[in-house]
Short mmCIF file of C-alpha atoms in Angstrom, two decimals:
data_model
loop_
_atom_site.label_atom_id
_atom_site.label_comp_id
_atom_site.label_asym_id
_atom_site.label_seq_id
_atom_site.Cartn_x
_atom_site.Cartn_y
_atom_site.Cartn_z
CA MET A 751 95.56 -82.97 195.54
CA ARG A 752 99.34 -82.47 195.05
CA ILE A 753 100.01 -83.59 198.65
CA PHE A 754 97.93 -86.72 198.00
CA GLY A 755 100.08 -87.42 194.95
CA ALA A 756 103.31 -87.04 196.94
CA VAL A 757 102.07 -89.36 199.69
CA LEU A 758 100.87 -91.86 197.11
CA ALA A 759 104.23 -91.74 195.31
CA VAL A 760 106.07 -92.46 198.58
CA CYS A 761 103.72 -95.36 199.33
CA ILE A 762 104.29 -96.74 195.85
CA MET A 763 108.04 -96.71 196.36
CA VAL A 764 108.10 -98.42 199.76
CA LEU A 765 105.28 -100.95 199.81
CA PRO A 766 106.44 -104.53 199.32
CA MET A 767 103.69 -105.30 196.78
CA ALA A 768 105.16 -102.76 194.37
CA ALA A 769 106.23 -104.24 191.06
CA MET A 770 109.07 -102.57 189.15
CA ALA A 771 109.45 -102.29 185.37
CA GLN A 772 110.81 -99.95 182.66
CA GLY A 773 107.46 -99.52 180.90
CA ALA A 774 103.90 -100.76 181.22
CA GLN A 775 100.87 -101.00 178.94
CA VAL A 776 97.76 -99.86 180.78
CA ALA A 777 94.04 -100.25 180.04
CA PHE A 778 92.17 -96.99 180.50
CA GLY A 779 88.58 -98.09 180.08
CA GLY A 780 87.32 -95.18 182.18
CA LEU A 781 89.52 -92.76 180.25
CA LYS A 782 87.99 -93.54 176.86
CA HIS A 783 86.68 -90.21 175.67
CA ASP A 784 84.92 -88.47 172.78
CA SER A 785 87.38 -85.74 171.72
CA SER A 786 84.81 -84.16 169.37
CA LEU A 787 82.92 -82.68 172.35
CA PRO A 788 83.28 -78.92 172.98
CA VAL A 789 86.15 -77.79 175.22
CA GLU A 790 85.39 -75.37 178.09
CA ILE A 791 88.18 -73.43 179.83
CA ALA A 792 88.06 -71.27 182.97
CA ALA A 793 91.03 -69.31 184.37
CA ASP A 794 91.94 -66.18 186.32
CA GLN A 795 93.54 -64.54 183.27
CA LEU A 796 93.66 -64.94 179.48
CA LYS A 797 96.18 -63.48 177.04
CA ILE A 798 95.53 -63.95 173.29
CA ASP A 799 98.03 -63.47 170.45
CA GLN A 800 96.11 -63.76 167.18
CA ASN A 801 99.29 -63.44 165.11
CA THR A 802 100.78 -66.64 166.56
CA GLY A 803 97.51 -68.45 167.29
CA LEU A 804 98.25 -68.78 171.01
CA ALA A 805 95.93 -68.26 173.95
CA THR A 806 97.59 -68.37 177.39
CA PHE A 807 95.37 -69.11 180.37
CA THR A 808 96.91 -68.56 183.81
CA GLY A 809 95.79 -68.98 187.41
CA ASN A 810 93.55 -71.84 188.53
CA VAL A 811 93.02 -73.14 185.01
CA LEU A 812 90.27 -75.75 184.65
CA ILE A 813 89.53 -77.43 181.33
CA GLY A 814 86.48 -79.59 180.75
CA GLN A 815 85.48 -81.72 177.78
CA GLY A 816 82.58 -84.02 178.54
CA THR A 817 83.58 -85.87 181.73
CA LEU A 818 87.31 -85.15 181.21
CA ARG A 819 88.81 -82.56 183.59
CA LEU A 820 92.28 -81.05 183.52
CA GLY A 821 93.54 -78.51 186.05
CA ALA A 822 96.85 -76.61 186.01
CA GLY A 823 98.59 -73.37 186.93
CA SER A 824 98.80 -72.36 183.27
CA VAL A 825 97.70 -73.70 179.89
CA VAL A 826 98.82 -72.51 176.46
CA VAL A 827 96.26 -73.30 173.75
CA GLU A 828 97.49 -73.37 170.16
CA TYR A 829 94.70 -72.77 167.67
CA THR A 830 94.48 -72.28 163.93
CA THR A 831 94.38 -68.63 162.96
CA GLN A 832 91.81 -69.49 160.29
CA GLY A 833 88.81 -71.22 161.83
CA GLY A 834 90.00 -71.16 165.43
CA ASP A 835 90.26 -74.96 165.81
CA VAL A 836 92.30 -76.08 168.82
CA GLN A 837 95.49 -77.91 167.75
CA ASN A 838 96.88 -78.68 171.20
CA MET A 839 96.95 -77.57 174.82
CA ARG A 840 100.15 -77.48 176.90
CA ALA A 841 99.54 -77.47 180.64
CA SER A 842 102.09 -76.87 183.40
CA GLY A 843 102.21 -76.11 187.09
CA GLY A 844 100.66 -78.92 189.11
CA VAL A 845 98.67 -80.72 186.44
CA THR A 846 95.72 -82.87 187.54
CA PHE A 847 93.71 -84.93 185.09
CA SER A 848 90.60 -87.00 185.70
CA ASN A 849 87.83 -88.80 183.94
CA GLY A 850 85.44 -90.64 186.21
CA ALA A 851 87.17 -92.84 188.81
CA GLU A 852 90.57 -92.58 187.11
CA ALA A 853 92.86 -89.65 187.92
CA ALA A 854 96.46 -88.62 187.28
CA GLU A 855 98.90 -85.97 188.44
CA ALA A 856 102.00 -84.74 186.62
CA GLN A 857 104.29 -81.74 186.25
CA SER A 858 103.11 -81.06 182.68
CA ALA A 859 100.72 -82.33 180.02
CA VAL A 860 100.03 -81.92 176.31
CA TYR A 861 96.56 -82.68 174.97
CA ALA A 862 95.75 -82.89 171.25
CA PRO A 863 91.94 -82.90 170.98
CA GLY A 864 91.95 -83.85 167.29
CA SER A 865 93.87 -87.09 167.87
CA GLY A 866 92.55 -87.72 171.38
CA GLN A 867 96.10 -88.12 172.71
CA MET A 868 97.17 -86.89 176.16
CA VAL A 869 100.84 -86.99 177.24
CA LEU A 870 101.57 -86.40 180.93
CA SER A 871 105.21 -85.90 181.97
CA GLY A 872 107.23 -85.57 185.16
CA GLU A 873 106.53 -87.62 188.29
CA VAL A 874 103.27 -89.03 186.93
CA VAL A 875 100.94 -90.77 189.40
CA LEU A 876 97.83 -92.53 188.07
CA THR A 877 95.09 -93.95 190.30
CA GLN A 878 92.45 -96.37 189.06
CA GLY A 879 90.13 -97.14 191.96
CA ASN A 880 92.36 -98.61 194.72
CA ASN A 881 95.24 -99.30 192.31
CA ALA A 882 98.10 -96.89 191.63
CA LEU A 883 100.76 -96.59 188.95
CA ALA A 884 103.67 -94.14 188.80
CA GLY A 885 106.34 -93.29 186.22
CA GLU A 886 107.96 -90.43 184.35
CA ARG A 887 105.69 -90.25 181.30
CA LEU A 888 102.16 -91.43 180.56
CA VAL A 889 100.81 -91.47 177.00
CA ILE A 890 97.04 -91.98 176.83
CA ASN A 891 94.98 -92.55 173.69
CA LEU A 892 91.59 -91.26 174.83
CA SER A 893 89.95 -92.47 171.60
CA ASP A 894 90.43 -96.15 172.40
CA GLY A 895 91.15 -96.08 176.16
CA THR A 896 94.75 -97.39 175.99
CA GLY A 897 97.97 -96.02 177.34
CA THR A 898 101.61 -96.57 178.15
CA MET A 899 103.45 -95.59 181.32
CA GLU A 900 107.16 -95.03 180.64
CA GLY A 901 110.28 -94.58 182.76
CA ARG A 902 110.87 -96.40 186.03
CA VAL A 903 107.32 -97.72 186.52
CA ARG A 904 106.05 -98.49 190.02
CA THR A 905 102.66 -99.99 190.70
CA ILE A 906 100.39 -101.24 193.47
CA PHE A 907 97.54 -103.62 192.67
CA GLN A 908 94.99 -104.26 195.39
CA THR A 909 94.05 -107.95 195.60
CA GLY A 910 90.62 -107.38 197.11
CA ASN A 911 91.64 -109.01 200.41
CA ASN A 912 91.86 -105.66 202.24
#
């Protein structure tokens, strides 16, 4: 999937249909999500520190919440020491994120389940069907399906004539 992202990023930079901007508002209809659903995590290893409220998952980490999927090399989960509620998840190491037909890749991501906000950072590439969007930072509000791509934004919109 990382190779696909690199190829897509190169295509985004060289294709003549690419539009350039400093920031872009994006509709994420397919990324609208119910953050109250249970979160499931699978990984090769787990280290828990109950004193700090941190759980560190490493190796082939896959997180699922409803139809939302996030994969990474490692994820640090911060939880409340009383009650065990998840405050946020910080993913790094080849982050992939998907929900239905929409998918994104980035170097890192922070997800706050309580607010439904996901922030992807570092060489972000988002695909929505045949369309692609790239930038340095993508902030998604999963509660209402909206988002903002920041940094040098590059995009390709398919016109349907292909």
